[in-house]
PDB file of C-alpha atoms in Angstrom:
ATOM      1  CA  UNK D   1      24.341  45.029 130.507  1.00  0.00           C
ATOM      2  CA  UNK D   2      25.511  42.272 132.879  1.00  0.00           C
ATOM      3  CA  UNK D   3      26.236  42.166 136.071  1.00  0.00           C
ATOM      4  CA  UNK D   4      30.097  41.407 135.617  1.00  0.00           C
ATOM      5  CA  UNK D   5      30.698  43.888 133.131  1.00  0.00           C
ATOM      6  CA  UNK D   6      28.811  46.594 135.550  1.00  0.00           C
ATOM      7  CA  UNK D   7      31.228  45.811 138.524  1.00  0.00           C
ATOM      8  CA  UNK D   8      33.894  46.812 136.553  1.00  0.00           C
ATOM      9  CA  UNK D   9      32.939  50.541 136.946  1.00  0.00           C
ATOM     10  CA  UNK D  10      32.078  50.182 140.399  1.00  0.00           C
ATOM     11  CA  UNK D  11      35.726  49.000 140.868  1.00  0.00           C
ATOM     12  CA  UNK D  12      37.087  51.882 139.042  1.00  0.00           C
ATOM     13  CA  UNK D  13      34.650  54.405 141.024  1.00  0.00           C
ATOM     14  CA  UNK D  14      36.147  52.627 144.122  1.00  0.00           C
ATOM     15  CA  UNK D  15      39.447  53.167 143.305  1.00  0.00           C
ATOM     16  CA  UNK D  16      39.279  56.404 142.354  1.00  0.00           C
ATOM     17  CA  UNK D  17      37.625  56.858 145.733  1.00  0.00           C
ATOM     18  CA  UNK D  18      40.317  55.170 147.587  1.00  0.00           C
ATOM     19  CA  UNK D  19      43.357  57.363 145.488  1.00  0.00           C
ATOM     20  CA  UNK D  20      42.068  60.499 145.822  1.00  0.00           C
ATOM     21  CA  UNK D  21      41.351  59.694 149.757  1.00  0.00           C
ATOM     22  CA  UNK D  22      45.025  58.972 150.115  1.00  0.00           C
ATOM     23  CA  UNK D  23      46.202  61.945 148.081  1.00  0.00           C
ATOM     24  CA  UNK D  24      43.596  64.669 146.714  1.00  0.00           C
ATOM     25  CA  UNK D  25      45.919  65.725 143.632  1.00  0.00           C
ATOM     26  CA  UNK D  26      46.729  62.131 142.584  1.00  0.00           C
ATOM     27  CA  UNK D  27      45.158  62.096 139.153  1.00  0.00           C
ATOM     28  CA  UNK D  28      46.163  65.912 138.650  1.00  0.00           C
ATOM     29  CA  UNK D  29      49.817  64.651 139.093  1.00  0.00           C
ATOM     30  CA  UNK D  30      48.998  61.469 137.034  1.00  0.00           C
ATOM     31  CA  UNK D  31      47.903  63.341 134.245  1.00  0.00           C
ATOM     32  CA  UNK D  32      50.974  65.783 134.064  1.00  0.00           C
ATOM     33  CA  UNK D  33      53.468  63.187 132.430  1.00  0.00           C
ATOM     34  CA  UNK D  34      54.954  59.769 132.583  1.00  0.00           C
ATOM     35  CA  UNK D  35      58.888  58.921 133.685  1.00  0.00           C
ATOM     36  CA  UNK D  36      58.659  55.130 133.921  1.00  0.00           C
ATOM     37  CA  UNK D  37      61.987  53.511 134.827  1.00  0.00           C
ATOM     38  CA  UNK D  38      61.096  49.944 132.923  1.00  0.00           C
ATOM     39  CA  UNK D  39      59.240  49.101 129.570  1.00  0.00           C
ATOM     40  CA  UNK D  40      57.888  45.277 130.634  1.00  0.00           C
ATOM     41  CA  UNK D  41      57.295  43.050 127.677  1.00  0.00           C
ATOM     42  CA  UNK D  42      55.119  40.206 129.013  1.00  0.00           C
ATOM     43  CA  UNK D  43      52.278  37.699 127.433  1.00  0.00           C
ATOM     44  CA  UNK D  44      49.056  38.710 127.160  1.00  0.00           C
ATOM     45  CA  UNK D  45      47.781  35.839 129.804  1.00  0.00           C
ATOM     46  CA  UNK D  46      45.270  36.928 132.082  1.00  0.00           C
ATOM     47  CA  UNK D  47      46.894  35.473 135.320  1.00  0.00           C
ATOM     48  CA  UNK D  48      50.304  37.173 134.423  1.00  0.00           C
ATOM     49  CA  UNK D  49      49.412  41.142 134.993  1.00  0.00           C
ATOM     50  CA  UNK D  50      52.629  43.610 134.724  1.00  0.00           C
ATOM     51  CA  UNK D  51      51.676  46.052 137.791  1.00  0.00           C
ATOM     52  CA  UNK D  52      50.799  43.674 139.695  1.00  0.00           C
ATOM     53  CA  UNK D  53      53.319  40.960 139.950  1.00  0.00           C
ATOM     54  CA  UNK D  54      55.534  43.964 139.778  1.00  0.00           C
ATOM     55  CA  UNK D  55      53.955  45.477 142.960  1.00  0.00           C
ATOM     56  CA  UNK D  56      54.392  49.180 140.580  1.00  0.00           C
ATOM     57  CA  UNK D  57      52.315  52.066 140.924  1.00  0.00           C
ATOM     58  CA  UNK D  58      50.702  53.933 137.980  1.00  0.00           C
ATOM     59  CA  UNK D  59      53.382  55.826 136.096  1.00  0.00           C
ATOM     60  CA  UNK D  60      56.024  53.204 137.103  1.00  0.00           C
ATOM     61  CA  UNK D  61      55.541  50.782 134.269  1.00  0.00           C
ATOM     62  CA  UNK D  62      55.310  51.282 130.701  1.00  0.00           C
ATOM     63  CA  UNK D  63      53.840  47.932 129.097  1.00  0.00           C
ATOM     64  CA  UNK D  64      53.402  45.572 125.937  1.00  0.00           C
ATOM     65  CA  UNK D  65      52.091  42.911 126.100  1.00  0.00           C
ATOM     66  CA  UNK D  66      51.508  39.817 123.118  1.00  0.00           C
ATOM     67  CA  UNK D  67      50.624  36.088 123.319  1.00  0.00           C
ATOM     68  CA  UNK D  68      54.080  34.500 124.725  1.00  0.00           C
ATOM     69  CA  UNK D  69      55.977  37.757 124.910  1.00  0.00           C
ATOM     70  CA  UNK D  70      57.466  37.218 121.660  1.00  0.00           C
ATOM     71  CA  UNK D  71      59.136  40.369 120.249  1.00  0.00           C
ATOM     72  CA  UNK D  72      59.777  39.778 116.293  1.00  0.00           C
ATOM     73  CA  UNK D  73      61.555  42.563 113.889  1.00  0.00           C
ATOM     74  CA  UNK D  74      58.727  42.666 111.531  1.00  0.00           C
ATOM     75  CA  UNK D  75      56.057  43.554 114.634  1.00  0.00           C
ATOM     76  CA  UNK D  76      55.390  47.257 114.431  1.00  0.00           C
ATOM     77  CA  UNK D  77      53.346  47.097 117.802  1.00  0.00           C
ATOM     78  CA  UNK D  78      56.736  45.920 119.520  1.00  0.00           C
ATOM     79  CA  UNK D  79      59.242  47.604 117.759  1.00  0.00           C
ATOM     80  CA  UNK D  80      57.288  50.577 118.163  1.00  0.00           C
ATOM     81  CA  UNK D  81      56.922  50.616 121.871  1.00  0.00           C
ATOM     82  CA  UNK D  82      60.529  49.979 122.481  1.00  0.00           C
ATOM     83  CA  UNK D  83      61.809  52.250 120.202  1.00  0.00           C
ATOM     84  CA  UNK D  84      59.396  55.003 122.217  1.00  0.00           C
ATOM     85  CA  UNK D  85      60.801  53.353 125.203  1.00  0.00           C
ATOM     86  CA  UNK D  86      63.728  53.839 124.761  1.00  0.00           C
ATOM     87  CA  UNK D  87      64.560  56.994 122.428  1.00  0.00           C
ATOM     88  CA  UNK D  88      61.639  59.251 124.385  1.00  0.00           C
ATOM     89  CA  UNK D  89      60.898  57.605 127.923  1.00  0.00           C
ATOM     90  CA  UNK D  90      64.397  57.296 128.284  1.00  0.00           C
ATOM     91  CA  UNK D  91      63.797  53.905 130.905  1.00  0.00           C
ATOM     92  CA  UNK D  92      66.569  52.464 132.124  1.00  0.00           C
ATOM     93  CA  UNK D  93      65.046  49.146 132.496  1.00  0.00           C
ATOM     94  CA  UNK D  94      63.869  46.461 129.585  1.00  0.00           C
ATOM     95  CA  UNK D  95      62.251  43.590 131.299  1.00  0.00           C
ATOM     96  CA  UNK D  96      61.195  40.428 128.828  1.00  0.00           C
ATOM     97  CA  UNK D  97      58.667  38.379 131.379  1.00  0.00           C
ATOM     98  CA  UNK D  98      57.548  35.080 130.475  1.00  0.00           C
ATOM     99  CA  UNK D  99      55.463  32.711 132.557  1.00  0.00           C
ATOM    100  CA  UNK D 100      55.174  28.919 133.605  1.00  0.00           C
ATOM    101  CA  UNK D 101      51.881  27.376 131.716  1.00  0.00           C
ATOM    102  CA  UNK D 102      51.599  29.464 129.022  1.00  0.00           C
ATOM    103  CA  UNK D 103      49.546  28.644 126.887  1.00  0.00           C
ATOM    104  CA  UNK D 104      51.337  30.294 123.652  1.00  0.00           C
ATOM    105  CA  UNK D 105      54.016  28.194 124.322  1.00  0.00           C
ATOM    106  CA  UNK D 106      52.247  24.740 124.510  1.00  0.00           C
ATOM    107  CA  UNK D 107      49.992  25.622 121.644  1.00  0.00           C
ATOM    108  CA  UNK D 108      53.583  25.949 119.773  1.00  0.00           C
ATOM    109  CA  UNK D 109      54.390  22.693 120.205  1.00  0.00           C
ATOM    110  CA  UNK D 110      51.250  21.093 119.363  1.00  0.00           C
ATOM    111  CA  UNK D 111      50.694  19.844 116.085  1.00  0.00           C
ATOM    112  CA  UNK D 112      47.799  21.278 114.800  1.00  0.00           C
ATOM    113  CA  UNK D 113      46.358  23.811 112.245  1.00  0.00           C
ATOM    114  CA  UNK D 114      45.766  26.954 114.366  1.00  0.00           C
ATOM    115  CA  UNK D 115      44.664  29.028 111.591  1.00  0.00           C
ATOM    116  CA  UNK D 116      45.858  32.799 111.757  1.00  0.00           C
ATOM    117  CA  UNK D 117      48.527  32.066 114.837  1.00  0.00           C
ATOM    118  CA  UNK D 118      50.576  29.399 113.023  1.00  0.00           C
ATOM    119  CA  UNK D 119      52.806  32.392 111.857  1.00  0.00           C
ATOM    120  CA  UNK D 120      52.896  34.245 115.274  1.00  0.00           C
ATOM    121  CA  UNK D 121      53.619  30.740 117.149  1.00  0.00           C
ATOM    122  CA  UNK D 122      56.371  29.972 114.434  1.00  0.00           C
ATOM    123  CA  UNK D 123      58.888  32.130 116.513  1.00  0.00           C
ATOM    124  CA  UNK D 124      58.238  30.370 119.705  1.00  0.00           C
ATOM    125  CA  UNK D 125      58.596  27.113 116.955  1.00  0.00           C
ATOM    126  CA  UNK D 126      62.087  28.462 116.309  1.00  0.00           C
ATOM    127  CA  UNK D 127      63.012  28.596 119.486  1.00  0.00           C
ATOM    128  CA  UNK D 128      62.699  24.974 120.009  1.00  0.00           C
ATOM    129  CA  UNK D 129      64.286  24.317 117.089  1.00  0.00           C
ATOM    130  CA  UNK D 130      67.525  26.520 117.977  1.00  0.00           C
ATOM    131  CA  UNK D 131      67.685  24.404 121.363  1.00  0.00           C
ATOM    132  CA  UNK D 132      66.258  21.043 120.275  1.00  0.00           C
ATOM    133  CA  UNK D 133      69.176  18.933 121.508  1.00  0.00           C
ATOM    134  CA  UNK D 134      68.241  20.468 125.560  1.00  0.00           C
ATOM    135  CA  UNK D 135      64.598  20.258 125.099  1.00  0.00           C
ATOM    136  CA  UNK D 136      64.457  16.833 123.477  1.00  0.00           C
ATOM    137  CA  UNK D 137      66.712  15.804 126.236  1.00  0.00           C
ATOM    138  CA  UNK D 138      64.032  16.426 128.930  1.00  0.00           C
ATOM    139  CA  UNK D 139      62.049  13.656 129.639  1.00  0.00           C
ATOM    140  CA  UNK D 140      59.290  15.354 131.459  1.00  0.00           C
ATOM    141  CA  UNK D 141      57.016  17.049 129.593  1.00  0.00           C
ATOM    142  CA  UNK D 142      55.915  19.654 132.105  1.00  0.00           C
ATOM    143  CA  UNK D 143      59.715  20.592 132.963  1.00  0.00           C
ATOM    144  CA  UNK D 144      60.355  20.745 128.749  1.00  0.00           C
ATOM    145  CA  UNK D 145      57.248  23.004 128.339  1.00  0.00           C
ATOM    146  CA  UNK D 146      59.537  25.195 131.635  1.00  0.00           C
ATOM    147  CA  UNK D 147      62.513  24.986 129.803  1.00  0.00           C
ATOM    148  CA  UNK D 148      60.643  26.320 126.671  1.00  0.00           C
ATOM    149  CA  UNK D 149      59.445  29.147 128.423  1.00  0.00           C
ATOM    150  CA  UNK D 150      62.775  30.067 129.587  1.00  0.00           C
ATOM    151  CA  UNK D 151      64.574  30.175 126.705  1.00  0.00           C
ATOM    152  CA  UNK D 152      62.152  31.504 124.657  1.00  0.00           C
ATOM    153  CA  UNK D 153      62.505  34.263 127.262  1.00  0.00           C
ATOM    154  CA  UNK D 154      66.206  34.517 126.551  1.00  0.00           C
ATOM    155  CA  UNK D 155      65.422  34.332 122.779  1.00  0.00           C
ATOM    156  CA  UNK D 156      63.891  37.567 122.765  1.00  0.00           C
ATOM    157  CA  UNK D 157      65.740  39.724 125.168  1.00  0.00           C
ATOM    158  CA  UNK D 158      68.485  38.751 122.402  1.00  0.00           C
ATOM    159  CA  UNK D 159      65.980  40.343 119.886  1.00  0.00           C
ATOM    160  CA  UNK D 160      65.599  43.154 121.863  1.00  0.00           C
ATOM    161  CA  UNK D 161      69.434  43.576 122.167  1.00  0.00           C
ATOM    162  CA  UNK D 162      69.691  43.577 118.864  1.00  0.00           C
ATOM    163  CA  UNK D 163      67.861  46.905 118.051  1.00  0.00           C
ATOM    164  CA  UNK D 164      69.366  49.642 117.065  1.00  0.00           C
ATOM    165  CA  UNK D 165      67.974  52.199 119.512  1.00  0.00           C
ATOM    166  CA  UNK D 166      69.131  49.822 122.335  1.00  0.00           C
ATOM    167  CA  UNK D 167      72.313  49.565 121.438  1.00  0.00           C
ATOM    168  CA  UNK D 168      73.075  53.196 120.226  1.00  0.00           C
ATOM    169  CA  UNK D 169      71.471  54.391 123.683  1.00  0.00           C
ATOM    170  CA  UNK D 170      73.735  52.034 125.651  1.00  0.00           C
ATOM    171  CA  UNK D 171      76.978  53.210 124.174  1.00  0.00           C
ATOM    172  CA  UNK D 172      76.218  56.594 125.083  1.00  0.00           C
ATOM    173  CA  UNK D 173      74.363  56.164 128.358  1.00  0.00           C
ATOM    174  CA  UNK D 174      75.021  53.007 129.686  1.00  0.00           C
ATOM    175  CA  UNK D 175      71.530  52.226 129.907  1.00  0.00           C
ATOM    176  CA  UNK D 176      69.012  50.985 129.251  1.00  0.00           C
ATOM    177  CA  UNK D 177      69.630  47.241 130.538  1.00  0.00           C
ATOM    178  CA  UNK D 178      67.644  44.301 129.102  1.00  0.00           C
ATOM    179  CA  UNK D 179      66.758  41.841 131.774  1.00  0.00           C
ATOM    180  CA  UNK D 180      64.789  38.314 131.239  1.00  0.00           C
ATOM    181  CA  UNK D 181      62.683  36.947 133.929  1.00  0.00           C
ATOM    182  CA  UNK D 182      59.799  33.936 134.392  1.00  0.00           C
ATOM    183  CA  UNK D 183      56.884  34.687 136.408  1.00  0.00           C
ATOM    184  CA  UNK D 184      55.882  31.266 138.506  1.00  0.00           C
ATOM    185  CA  UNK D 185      52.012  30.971 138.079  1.00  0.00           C
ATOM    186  CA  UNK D 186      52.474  28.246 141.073  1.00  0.00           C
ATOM    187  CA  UNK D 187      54.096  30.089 143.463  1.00  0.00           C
ATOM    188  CA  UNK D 188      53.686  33.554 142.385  1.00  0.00           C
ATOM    189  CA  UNK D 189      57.294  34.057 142.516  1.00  0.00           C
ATOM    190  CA  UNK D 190      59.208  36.501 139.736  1.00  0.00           C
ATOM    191  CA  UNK D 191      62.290  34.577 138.850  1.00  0.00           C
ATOM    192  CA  UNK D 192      65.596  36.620 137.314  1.00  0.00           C
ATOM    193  CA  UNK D 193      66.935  34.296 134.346  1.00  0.00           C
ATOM    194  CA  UNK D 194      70.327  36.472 135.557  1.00  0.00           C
ATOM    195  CA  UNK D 195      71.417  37.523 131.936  1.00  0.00           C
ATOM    196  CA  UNK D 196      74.631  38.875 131.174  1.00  0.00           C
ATOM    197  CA  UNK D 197      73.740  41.857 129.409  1.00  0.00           C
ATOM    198  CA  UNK D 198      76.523  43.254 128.620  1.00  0.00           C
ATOM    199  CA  UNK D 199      78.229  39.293 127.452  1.00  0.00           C
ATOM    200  CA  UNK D 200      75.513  38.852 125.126  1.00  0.00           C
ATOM    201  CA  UNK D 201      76.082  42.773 123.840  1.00  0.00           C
ATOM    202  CA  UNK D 202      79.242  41.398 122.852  1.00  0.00           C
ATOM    203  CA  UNK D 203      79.055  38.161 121.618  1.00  0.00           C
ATOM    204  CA  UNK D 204      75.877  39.603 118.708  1.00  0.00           C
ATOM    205  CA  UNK D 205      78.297  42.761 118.120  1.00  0.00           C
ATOM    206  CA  UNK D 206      80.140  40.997 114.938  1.00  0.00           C
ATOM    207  CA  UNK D 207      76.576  40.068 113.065  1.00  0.00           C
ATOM    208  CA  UNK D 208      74.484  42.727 114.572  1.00  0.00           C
ATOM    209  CA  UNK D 209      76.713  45.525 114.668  1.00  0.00           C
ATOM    210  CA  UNK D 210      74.834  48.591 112.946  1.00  0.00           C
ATOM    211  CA  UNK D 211      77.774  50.589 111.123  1.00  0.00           C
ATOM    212  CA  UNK D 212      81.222  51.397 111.314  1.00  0.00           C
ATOM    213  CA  UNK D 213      80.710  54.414 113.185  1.00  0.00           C
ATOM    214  CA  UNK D 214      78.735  53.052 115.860  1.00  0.00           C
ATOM    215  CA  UNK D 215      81.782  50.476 116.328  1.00  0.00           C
ATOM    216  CA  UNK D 216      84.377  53.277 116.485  1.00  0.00           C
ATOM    217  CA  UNK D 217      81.636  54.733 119.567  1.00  0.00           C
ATOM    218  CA  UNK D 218      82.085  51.610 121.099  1.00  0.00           C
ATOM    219  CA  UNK D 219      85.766  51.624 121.248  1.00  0.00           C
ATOM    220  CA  UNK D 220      85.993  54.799 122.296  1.00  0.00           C
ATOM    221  CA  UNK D 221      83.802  54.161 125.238  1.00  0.00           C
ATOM    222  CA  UNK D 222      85.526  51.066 125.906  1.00  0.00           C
ATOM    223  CA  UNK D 223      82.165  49.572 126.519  1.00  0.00           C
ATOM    224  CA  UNK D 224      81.025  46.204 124.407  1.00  0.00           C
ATOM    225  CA  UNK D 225      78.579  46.926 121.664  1.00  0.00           C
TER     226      UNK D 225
END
């Protein structure tokens, strides 16, 4: 066994150590349930941890994580966790974290044969496509590759708007509230993309409404579906 791989479990008897110093019933407590307040959906990059950058205890946090945070309809891994998110966890909070440098993203944009990712790395290629015009416009390559992480960001807090769970939960509980953000690998700096929730809500209702009913739901409340 090597050396690296053994200081793992001297971290984790350390930290055990170190919790159970501070409070004795810690991992009783722990063990008893979970009533996160945000479901984070970041990339899978090493350098980009949830917890973390977050500065969020265990229990605070419940996380997914995929190459480029890319959350696609036909993904049962993603669709999965938010609907559990969501319908059980009840969090108020969906966060959709991208991150300067990402390698997903640049290996989107380059033209080669990437085997068994060219279909995962086709969403991040639609993005691009959908905002072509401001990309192409960019003559810096390192601020277009920014710009591509930002609005592939805003891409899929859209796709995560558009679930049904997410909506259906919001008309009756005002929550939860999706939220897009960038993590700055440079500076270590979380930056809010500032979406308007509750503007986008409205402007996908007419193509992504669910049903009549739900629409008649929304009126009532007088909230935007």
């Amino acid at each position: 066994m090597s050396q690296s791989y053994e200081v793992i479990f001297e971290n984790n008897r350390k930290w055990v150590e170190s919790k159970i110093g501070d409070n004795p019933s810690f991992f009783e407590e722990l063990a008893k349930t979970q009533t996160p307040e945000y479901l984070y959906i970041g990339c899978s990059d090493s350098r980009a941890t949830a917890e973390e950058l977050m500065g969020a205890k265990p229990g605070e946090v419940f996380v997914h994580r995929n190459i480029a945070n890319v959350v696609n309809a036909l993904d049962m891994s993603a669709t999965a966790v938010i609907e559990y998110a969501v319908q059980h966890l009840k969090v108020k909070h969906i966060v959709v974290c991208g991150h300067y440098n990402c390698g997903g993203v640049k290996a989107a944009m380059t033209p080669q044969d990437l085997g068994i990712l060219n279909p995962w790395l086709r969403n991040i290629r639609d993005v691009y496509r959908i905002h072509q015009t401001e990309l192409d416009a960019i003559e810096d390559e390192g601020k277009r590759y920014d710009r591509l992480v930002e609005l592939n960001v805003l891409e899929q807090c859209i796709n995560v708007i558009k679930m049904a769970c997410v909506q259906e939960r919001y008309i009756l509980e005002e929550y939860p509230i999706v939220h897009g953000w960038v993590f700055d690998l440079r500076t270590g700096k979380i930056i809010d993309l500032e979406i308007d929730f509750e503007k986008v809500l409205k402007d996908i209702q007419k193509i992504y409404n669910l049903s009549e009913d739900q629409w008649v739901m929304s009126r009532k409340r007088n909230q935007p579906l």
